[in-house]
Coordinates of C-alpha atoms and ligand atoms in Angstrom, one line a residue:
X482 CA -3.6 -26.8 -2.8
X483 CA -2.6 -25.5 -6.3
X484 CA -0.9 -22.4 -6.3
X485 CA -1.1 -20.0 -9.6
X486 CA 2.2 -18.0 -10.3
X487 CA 2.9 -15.9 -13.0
X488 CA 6.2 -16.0 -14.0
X489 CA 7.6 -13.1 -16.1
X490 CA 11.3 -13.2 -18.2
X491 CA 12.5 -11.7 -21.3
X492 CA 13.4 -15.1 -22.2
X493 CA 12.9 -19.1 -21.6
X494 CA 14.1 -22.0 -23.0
X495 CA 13.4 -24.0 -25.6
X496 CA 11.7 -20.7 -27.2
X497 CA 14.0 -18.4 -27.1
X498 CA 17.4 -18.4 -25.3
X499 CA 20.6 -16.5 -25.0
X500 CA 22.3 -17.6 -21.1
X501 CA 21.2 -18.6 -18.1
X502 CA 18.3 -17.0 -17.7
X503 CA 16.6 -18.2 -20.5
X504 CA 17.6 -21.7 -19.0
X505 CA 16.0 -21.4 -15.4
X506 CA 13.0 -19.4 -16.7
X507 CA 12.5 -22.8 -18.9
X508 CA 13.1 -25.3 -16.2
X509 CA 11.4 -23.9 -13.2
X510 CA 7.8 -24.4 -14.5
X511 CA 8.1 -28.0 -15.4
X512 CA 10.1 -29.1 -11.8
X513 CA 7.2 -26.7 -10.0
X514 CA 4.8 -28.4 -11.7
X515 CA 5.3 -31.2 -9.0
X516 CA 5.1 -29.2 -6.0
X517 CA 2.0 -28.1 -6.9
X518 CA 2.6 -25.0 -8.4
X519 CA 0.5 -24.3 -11.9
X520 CA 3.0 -21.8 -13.1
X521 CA 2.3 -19.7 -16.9
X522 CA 4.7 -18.2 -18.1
X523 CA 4.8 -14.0 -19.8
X524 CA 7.7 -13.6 -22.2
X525 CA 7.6 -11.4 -25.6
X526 CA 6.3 -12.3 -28.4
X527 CA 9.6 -12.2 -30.5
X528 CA 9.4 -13.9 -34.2
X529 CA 10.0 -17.3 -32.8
X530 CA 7.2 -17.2 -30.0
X531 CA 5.0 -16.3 -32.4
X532 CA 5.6 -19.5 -34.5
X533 CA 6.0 -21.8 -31.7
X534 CA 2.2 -20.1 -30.9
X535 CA 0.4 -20.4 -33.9
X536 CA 2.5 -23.9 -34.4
X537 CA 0.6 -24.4 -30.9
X538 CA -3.1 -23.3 -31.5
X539 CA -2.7 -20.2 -29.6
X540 CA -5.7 -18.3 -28.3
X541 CA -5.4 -14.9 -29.1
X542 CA -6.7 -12.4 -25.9
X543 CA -7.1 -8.8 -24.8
X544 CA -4.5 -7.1 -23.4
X545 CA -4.1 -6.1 -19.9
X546 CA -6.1 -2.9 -20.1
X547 CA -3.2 -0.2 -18.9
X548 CA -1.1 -2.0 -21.6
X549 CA -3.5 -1.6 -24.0
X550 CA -2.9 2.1 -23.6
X551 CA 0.8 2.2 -23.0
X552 CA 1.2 0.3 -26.6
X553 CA -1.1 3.1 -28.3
X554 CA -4.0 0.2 -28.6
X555 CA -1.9 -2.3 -30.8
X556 CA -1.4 -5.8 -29.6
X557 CA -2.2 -9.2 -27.7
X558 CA -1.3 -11.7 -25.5
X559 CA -1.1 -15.2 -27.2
X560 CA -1.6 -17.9 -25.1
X561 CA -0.4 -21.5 -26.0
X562 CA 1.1 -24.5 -24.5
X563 CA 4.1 -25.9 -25.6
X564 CA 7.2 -27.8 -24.3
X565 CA 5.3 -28.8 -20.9
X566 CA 4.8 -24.8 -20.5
X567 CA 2.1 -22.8 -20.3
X568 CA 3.1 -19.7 -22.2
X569 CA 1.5 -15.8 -22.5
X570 CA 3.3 -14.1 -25.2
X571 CA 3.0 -10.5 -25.2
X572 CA 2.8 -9.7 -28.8
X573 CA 3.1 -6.0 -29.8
X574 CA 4.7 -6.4 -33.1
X575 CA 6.3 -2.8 -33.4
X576 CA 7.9 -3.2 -30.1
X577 CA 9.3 -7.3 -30.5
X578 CA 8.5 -8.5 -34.1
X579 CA 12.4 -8.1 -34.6
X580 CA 14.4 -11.2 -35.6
X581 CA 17.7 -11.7 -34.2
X582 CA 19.1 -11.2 -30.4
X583 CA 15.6 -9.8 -28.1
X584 CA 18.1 -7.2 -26.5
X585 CA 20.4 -6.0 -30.0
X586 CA 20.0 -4.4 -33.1
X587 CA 21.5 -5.6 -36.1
X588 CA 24.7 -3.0 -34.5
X589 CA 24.8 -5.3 -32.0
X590 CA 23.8 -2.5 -29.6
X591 CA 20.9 -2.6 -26.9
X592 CA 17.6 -1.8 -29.0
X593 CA 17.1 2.2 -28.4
X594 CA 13.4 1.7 -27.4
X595 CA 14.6 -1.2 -25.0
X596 CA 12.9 0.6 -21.8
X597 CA 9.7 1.0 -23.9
X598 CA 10.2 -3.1 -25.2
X599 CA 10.8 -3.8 -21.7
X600 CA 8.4 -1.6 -19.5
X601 CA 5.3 -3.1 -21.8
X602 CA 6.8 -6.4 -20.2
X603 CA 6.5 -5.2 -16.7
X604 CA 3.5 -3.5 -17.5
X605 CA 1.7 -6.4 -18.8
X606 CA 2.6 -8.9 -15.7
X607 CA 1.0 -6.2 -13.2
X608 CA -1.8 -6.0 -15.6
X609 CA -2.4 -9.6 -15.4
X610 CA -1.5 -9.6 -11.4
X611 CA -4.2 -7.2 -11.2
X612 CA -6.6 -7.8 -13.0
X613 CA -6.3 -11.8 -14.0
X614 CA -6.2 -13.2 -17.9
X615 CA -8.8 -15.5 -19.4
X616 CA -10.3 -16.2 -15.9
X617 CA -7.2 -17.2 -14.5
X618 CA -5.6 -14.6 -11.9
X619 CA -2.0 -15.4 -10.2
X620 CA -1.5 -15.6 -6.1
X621 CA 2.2 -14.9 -7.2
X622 CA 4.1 -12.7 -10.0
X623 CA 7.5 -13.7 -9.7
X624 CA 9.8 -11.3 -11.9
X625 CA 13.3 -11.9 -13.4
X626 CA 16.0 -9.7 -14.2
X627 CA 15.8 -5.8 -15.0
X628 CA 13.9 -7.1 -17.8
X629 CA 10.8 -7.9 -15.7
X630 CA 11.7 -5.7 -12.9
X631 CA 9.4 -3.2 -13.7
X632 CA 6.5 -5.4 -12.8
X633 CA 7.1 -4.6 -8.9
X634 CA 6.7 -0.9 -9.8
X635 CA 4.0 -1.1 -11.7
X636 CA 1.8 -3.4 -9.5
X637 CA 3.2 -1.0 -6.0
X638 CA 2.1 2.1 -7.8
X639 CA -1.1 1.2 -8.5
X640 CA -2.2 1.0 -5.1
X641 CA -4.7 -1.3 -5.7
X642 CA -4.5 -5.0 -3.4
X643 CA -2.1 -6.8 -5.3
X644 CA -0.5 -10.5 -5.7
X645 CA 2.9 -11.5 -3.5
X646 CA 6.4 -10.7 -5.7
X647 CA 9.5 -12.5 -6.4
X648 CA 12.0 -10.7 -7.7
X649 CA 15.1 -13.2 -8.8
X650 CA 18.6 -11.6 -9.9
X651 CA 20.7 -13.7 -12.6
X652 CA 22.9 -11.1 -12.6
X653 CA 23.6 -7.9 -10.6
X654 CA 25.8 -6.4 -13.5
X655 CA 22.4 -5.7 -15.4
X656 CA 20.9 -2.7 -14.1
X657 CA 18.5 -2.0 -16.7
X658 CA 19.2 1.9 -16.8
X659 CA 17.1 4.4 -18.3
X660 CA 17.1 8.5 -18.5
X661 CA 14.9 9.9 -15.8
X662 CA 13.2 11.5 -18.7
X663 CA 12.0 7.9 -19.6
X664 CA 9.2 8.2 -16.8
X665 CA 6.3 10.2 -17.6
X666 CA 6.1 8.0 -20.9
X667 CA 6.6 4.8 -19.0
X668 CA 3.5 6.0 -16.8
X669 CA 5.5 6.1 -13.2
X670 CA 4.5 8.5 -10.7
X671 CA 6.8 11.2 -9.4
X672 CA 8.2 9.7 -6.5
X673 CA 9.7 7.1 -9.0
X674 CA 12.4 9.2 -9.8
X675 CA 13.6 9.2 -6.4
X676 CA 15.7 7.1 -4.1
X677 CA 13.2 5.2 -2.5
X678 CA 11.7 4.9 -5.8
X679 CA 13.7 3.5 -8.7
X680 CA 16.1 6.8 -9.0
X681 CA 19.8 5.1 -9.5
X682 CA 23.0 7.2 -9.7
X683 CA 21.2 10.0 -11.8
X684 CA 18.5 7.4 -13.7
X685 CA 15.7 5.1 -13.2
X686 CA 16.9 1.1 -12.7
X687 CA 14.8 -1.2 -13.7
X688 CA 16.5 -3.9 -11.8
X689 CA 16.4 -1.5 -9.0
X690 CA 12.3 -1.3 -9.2
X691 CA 12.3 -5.5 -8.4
X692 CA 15.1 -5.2 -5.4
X693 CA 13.1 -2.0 -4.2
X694 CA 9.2 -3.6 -4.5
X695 CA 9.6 -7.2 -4.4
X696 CA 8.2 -8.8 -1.2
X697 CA 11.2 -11.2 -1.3
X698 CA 14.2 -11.3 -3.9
X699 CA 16.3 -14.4 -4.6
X700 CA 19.0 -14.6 -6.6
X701 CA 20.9 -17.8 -7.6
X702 CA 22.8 -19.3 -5.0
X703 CA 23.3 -18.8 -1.3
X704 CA 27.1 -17.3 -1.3
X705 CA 25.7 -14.7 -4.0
X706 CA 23.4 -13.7 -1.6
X707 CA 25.8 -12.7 0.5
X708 CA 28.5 -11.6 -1.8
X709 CA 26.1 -8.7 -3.5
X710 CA 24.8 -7.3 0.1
X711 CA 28.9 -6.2 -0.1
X712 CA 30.2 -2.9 -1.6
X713 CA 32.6 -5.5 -3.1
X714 CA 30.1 -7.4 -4.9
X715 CA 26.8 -5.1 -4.5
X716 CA 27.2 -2.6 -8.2
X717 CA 25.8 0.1 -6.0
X718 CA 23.1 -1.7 -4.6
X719 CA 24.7 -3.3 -1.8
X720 CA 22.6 -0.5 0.9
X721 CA 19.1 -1.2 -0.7
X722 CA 20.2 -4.9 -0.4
X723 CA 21.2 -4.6 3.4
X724 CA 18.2 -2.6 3.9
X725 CA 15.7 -5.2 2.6
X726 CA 17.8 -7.9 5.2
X727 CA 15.8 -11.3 5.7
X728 CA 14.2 -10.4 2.5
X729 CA 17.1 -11.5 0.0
X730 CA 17.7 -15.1 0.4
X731 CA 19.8 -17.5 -2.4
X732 CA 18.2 -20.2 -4.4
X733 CA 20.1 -23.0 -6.2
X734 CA 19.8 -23.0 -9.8
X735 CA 19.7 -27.2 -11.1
X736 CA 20.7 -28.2 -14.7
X737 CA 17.8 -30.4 -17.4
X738 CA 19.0 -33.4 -15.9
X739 CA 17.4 -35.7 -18.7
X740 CA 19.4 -32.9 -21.8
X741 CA 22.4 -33.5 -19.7
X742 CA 22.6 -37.0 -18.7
X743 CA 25.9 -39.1 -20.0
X744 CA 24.0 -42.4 -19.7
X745 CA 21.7 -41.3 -22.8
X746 CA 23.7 -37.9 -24.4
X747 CA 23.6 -38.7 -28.3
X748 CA 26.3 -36.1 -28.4
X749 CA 28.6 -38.5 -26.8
X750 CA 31.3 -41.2 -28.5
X751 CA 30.2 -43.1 -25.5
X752 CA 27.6 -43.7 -23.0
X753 CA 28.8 -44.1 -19.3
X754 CA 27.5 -43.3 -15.8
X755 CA 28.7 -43.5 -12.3
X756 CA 29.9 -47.5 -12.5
X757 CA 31.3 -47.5 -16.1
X758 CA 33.6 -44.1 -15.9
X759 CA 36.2 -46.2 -17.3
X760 CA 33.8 -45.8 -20.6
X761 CA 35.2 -42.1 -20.6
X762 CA 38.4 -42.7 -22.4
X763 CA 36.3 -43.2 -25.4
X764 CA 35.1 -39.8 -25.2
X765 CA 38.6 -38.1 -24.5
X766 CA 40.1 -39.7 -27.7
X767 CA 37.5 -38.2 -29.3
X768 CA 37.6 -34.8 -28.1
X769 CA 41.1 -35.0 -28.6
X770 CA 40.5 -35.3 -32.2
X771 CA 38.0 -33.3 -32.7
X772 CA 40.3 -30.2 -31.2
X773 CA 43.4 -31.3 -32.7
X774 CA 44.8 -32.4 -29.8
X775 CA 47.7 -35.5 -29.5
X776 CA 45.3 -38.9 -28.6
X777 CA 47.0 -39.5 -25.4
X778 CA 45.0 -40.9 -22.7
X779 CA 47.3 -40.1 -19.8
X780 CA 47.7 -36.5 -20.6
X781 CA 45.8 -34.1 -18.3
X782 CA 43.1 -32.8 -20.4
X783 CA 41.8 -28.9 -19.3
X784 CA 38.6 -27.9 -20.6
X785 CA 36.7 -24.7 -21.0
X786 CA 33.5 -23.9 -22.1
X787 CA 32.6 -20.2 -21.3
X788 CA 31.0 -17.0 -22.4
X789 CA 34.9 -15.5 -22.9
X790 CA 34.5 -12.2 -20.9
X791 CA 36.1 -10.6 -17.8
X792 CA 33.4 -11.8 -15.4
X793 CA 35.0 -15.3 -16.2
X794 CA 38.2 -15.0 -15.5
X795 CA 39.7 -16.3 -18.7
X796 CA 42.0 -13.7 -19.5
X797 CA 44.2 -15.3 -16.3
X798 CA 43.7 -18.4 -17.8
X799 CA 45.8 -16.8 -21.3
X800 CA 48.1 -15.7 -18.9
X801 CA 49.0 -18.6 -17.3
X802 CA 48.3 -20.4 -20.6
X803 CA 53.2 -21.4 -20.9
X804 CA 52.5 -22.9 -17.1
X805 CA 50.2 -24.9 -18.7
X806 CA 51.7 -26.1 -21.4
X807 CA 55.0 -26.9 -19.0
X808 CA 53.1 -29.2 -16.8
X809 CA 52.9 -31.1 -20.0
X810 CA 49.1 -30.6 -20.0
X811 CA 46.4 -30.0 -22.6
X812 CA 43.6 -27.6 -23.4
X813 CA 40.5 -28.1 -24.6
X814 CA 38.3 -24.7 -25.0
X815 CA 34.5 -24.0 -26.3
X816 CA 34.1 -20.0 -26.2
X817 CA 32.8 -17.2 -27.8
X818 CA 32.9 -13.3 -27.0
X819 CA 35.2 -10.9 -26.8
X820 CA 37.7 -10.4 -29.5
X821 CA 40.9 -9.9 -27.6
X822 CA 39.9 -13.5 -25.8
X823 CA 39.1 -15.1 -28.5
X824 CA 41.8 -13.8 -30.5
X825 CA 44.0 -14.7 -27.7
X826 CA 43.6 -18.1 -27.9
X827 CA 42.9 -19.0 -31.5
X828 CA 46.9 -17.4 -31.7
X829 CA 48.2 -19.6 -28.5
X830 CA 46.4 -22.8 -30.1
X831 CA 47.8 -22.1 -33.7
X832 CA 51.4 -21.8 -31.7
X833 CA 51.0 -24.8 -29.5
X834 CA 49.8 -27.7 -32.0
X835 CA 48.5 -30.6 -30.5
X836 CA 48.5 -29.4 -26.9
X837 CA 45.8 -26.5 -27.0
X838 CA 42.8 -26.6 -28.9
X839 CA 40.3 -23.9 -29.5
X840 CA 36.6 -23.6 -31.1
X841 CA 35.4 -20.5 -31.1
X842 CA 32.0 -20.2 -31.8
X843 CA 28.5 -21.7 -29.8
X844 CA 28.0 -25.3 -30.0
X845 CA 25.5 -27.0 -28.2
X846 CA 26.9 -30.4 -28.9
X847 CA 30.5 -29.8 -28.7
X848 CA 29.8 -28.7 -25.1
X849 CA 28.5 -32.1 -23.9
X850 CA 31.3 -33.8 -25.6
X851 CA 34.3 -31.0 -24.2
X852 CA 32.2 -31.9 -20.4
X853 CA 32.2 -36.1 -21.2
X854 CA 35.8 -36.1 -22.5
X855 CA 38.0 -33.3 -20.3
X856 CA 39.8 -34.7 -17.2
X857 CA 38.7 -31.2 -15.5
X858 CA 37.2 -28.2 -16.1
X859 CA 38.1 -24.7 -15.5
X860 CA 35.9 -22.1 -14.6
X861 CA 38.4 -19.1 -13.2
X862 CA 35.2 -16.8 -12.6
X863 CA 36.0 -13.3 -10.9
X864 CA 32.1 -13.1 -10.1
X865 CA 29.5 -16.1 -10.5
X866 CA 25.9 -15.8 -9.6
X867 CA 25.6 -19.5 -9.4
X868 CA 27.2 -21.3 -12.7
X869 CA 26.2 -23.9 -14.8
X870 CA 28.9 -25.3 -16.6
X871 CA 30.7 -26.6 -13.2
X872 CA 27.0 -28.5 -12.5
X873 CA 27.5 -30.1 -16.1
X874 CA 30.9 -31.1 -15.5
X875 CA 29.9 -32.6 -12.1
X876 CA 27.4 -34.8 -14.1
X877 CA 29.5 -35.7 -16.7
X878 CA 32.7 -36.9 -14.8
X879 CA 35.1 -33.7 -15.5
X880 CA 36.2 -32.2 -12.0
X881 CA 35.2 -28.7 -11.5
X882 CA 38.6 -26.2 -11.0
X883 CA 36.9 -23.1 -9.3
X884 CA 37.5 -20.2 -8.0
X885 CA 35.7 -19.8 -4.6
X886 CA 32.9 -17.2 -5.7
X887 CA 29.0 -17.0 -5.6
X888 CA 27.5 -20.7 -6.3
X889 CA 31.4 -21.9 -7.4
X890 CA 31.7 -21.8 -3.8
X891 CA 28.2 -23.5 -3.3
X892 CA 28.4 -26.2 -5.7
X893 CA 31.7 -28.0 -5.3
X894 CA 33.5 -29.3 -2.1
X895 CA 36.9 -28.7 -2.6
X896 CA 39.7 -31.5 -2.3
X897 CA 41.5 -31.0 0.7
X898 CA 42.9 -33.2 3.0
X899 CA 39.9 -33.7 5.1
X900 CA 37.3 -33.5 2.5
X901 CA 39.7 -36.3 0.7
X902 CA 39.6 -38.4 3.8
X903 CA 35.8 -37.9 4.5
X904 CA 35.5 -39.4 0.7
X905 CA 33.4 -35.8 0.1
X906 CA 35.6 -34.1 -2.5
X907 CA 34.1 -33.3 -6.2
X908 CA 36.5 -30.9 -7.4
X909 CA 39.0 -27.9 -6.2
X910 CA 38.7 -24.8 -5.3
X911 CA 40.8 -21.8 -5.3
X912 CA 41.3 -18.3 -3.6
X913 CA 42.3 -15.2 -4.6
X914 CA 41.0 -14.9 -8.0
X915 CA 44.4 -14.3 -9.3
X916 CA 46.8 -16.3 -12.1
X917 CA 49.3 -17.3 -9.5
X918 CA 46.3 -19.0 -7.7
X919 CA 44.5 -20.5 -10.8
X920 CA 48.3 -22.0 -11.7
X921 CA 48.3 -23.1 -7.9
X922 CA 45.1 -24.8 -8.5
X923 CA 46.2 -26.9 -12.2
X924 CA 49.3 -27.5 -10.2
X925 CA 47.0 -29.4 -7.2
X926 CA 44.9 -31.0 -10.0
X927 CA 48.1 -32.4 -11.6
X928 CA 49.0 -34.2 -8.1
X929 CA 45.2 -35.4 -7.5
X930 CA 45.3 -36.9 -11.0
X931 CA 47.8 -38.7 -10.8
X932 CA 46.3 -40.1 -7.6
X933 CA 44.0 -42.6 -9.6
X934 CA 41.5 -44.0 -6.7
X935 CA 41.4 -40.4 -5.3
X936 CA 40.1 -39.4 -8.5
X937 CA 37.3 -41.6 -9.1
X938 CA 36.5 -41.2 -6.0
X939 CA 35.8 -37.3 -6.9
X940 CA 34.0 -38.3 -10.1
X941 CA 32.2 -40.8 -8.6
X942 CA 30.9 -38.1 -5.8
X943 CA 30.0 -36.0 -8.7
X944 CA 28.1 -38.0 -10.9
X945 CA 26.5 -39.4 -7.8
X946 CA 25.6 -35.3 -6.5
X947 CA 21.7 -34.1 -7.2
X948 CA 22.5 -31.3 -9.4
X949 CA 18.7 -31.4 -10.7
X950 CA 15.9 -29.3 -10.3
X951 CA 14.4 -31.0 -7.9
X952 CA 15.4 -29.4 -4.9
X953 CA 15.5 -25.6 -6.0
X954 CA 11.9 -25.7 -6.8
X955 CA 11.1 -27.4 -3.7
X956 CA 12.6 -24.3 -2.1
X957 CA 10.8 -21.8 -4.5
X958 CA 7.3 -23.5 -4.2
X959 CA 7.9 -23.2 -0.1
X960 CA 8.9 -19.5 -0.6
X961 CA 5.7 -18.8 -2.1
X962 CA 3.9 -20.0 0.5
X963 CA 5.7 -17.8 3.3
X964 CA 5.0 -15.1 1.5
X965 CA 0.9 -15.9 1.3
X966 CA 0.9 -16.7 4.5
X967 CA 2.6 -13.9 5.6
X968 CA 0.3 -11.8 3.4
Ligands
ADP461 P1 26.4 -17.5 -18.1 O1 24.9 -17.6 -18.1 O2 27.0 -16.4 -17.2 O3 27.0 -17.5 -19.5 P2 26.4 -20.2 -16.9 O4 27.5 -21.1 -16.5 O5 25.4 -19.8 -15.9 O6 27.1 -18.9 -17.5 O7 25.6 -20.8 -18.1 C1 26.2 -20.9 -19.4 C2 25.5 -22.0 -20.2 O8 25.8 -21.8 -21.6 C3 25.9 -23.4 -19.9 O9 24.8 -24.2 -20.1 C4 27.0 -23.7 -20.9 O10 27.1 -25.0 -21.3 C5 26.5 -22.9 -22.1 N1 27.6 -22.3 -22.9 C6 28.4 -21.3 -22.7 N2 29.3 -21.0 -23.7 C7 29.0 -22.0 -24.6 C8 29.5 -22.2 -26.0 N3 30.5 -21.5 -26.5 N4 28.9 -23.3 -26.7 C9 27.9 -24.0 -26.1 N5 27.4 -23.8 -24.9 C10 27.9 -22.8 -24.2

């Protein structure tokens, strides 16, 4: 039997798209799709929805009716199909018609009236929960991120029979906070402001509404799951975590296996897959080039290609940057964001010709050729919800260099002895998260490199590993249906 879900995100690929989120919130409705689930999907209307809706034929509705009255009577929901995806754009021009990021100003700070943007979000999805759109009414809402946290909140306060939650975290670090004073104009009741409400160190969470009301929260990957029900890796909500126990469970996020497939990429110098790896080298020399790099096809080739911030760990890679270049090894590095970082590098690259090379800046394509053409990548992370890049780089041949953290851990089996022997390995692992381990690591990666069968071996596990979507929505389609039948 069909099952209708609303899902509700600030963002989704291809529309509009700034990390990870916008990623998963694009893929998940097309691999449902197949396990039965008729997914639409409730983002904002920012400038480019509202293109890619009247480009569409959109058919312009009613608003939920307490949205209606939150917005002071202005706005619509536009709905449209596009990309595979059933879309409902929330369009209330005064609070999204903004070009640019959908969370900054032109400052480059967080939007003032972001809890307003935001709550209209959250307010719209219980709207629809509860009352249905254009004849259609979801069995599901399933919310994610502080963004469409308030969703839970709004369809719990209403009292009124409402549809099962999901509530999935991309990223505990995001608490959505607002002033208390924020919620007698976002219409919540009293008890909101308390702690079994969304009240949160002296102000009202937003994520803290979907964790609180959700009837189950996921977040993206299994060791995550874990890690955040920690005061270690819980940002202060590792008690209402514990409390909510069987509740929070992880969910693997996959990568567009058809955008990221090395057999087809038109990004790549060279087309190869799992039985023509040796096709690679073409690739290397190229990104090699392209970075300024010496062409040498027996040089250990390090790649990057990161957000550069301290949840990534790459300020121990800059540290650690002279071992490095003593091994006799190269870098390759893809990154854009903080200014120390990036400054950081561009100065080590412009000192070490030939040996470390660094873009700075966001390139789609550049990233499938730094994942075709490195010999391994690093991701040094001191916190990962679950990861992408290290999924990339299994698919495209580079061996993932990790540290053991959230779906890092998950994702790649590291190359000890016993992994080596049981022909399992796909990359390495390492533990602490500290620059004497992440040199311990290169240094382990040196010795399994120069192990030549060992190594295709790995890349050959990696390429051959279902990093798709497949599965995960398998697993989200079945988690639906626990919670309607437990309903
Ligand atoms: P996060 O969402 O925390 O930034 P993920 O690993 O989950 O990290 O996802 C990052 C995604 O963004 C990957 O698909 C990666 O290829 C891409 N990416 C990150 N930095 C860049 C960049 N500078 N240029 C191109 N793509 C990038």
């Amino acid at each position: 039997m069909s099952l209708a879900v609303l899902s509700v995100a600030s963002e989704a690929y291809p529309l509009i798209k700034t990390g990870g989120l916008g990623d998963v919130a694009g893929a998940l409705p097309l691999a449902l799709a197949a396990e039965g689930v008729q997914m639409r999907t409730l983002i904002p209307a920012y400038p480019a929805v509202r293109r890619a809706a009247q480009a569409a034929g959109m058919t312009v509705l009613d608003l939920p009716v307490g949205v209606a009255d939150q917005a002071g009577g202005r706005g619509n929901l536009l709905a449209f199909n596009a990309h595979g995806l059933d879309w409902l754009a929330l369009d209330i021009p005064h609070l999204f018609d903004r070009p640019g990021s959908p969370y900054l100003g032109p400052d480059g700070r967080d939007w003032p009236d972001n809890p307003q943007r935001f709550a209209a979000l959250g307010r719209a999805a219980a709207g629809i929960g509860l009352q249905g759109v254009d004849g259609w009414k979801p069995q599901i809402v399933h919310a994610h991120d502080w963004q469409a946290g308030l969703a839970a909140a709004y369809l719990t306060y209403s009292g009124e029979p409402r549809p099962g939650t999901v509530f999935t975290v991309h990223n505990l670090a995001f608490a959505g906070k607002i002033p208390l004073a924020q919620r007698v104009p976002l219409h919540l009741p009293p008890e909101a402001a308390t702690m079994d409400g969304l009240e949160f160190y002296g102000a009202l969470s937003l994520l803290k509404s979907g964790l609180q009301f959700s009837d189950r929260i996921t977040t993206v990957s299994p060791t995550y799951a874990t890690e955040i029900c920690t005061p270690e890796g819980g940002m202060g909500f590792d008690g209402l975590l514990r409390a909510r126990g069987d509740a929070v469970s992880g969910v693997l996020n996959g990568i567009d296996i058809q955008a990221w497939n090395p057999a087809t990429d038109p990004a790549l110098s060279a087309a190869f897959d799992a039985k023509t790896l040796n096709k690679r080298a073409a690739n290397k020399a190229a990104l090699q080039a392209r970075l300024g790099l010496a062409v040498e096809p027996n040089t250990l080739l390090f790649g990057v290609v990161s957000r550069l911030t301290w949840q990534k760990g790459l300020d121990l890679l800059l540290e650690v940057l002279p071992e490095l270049i003593g091994m006799g090894a190269q870098l390759a590095m893809l990154g854009a964001g903080d200014r120390p970082l990036e400054d950081g590098f561009k100065s080590e690259a412009a000192a070490n010709p030939g040996q470390i090379g660094v873009v700075v800046g966001y390139d789609e394509a550049l990233a499938h050729m730094v994942q075709a053409g490195v010999d391994a990548l690093l991701v040094p992370s001191r916190f990962e919800p679950c990861g992408l890049t290290q999924l990339c780089a299994l698919r495209y041949g580079a061996i993932p260099v990790v540290a053991r953290v959230g779906g890092l851990a998950d994702t790649v089996i590291d190359a000890n002895p016993a992994a080596i022997a049981a022909g399992a390995a796909t990359g390495v692992q390492f533990s602490p998260i500290t620059s004497m381990a992440l040199t311990q690591a290169m240094g382990r990666t040196a010795k399994l490199y120069a192990q030549k069968t060992v190594w295709a071996k790995m890349q050959t596990n990696g390429l051959n590993a279902d990093v798709s979507w497949r599965g995960p929505a398998q697993q989200y389609a079945a988690l639906y249906r626990s919670i309607l039948q437990a309903a």
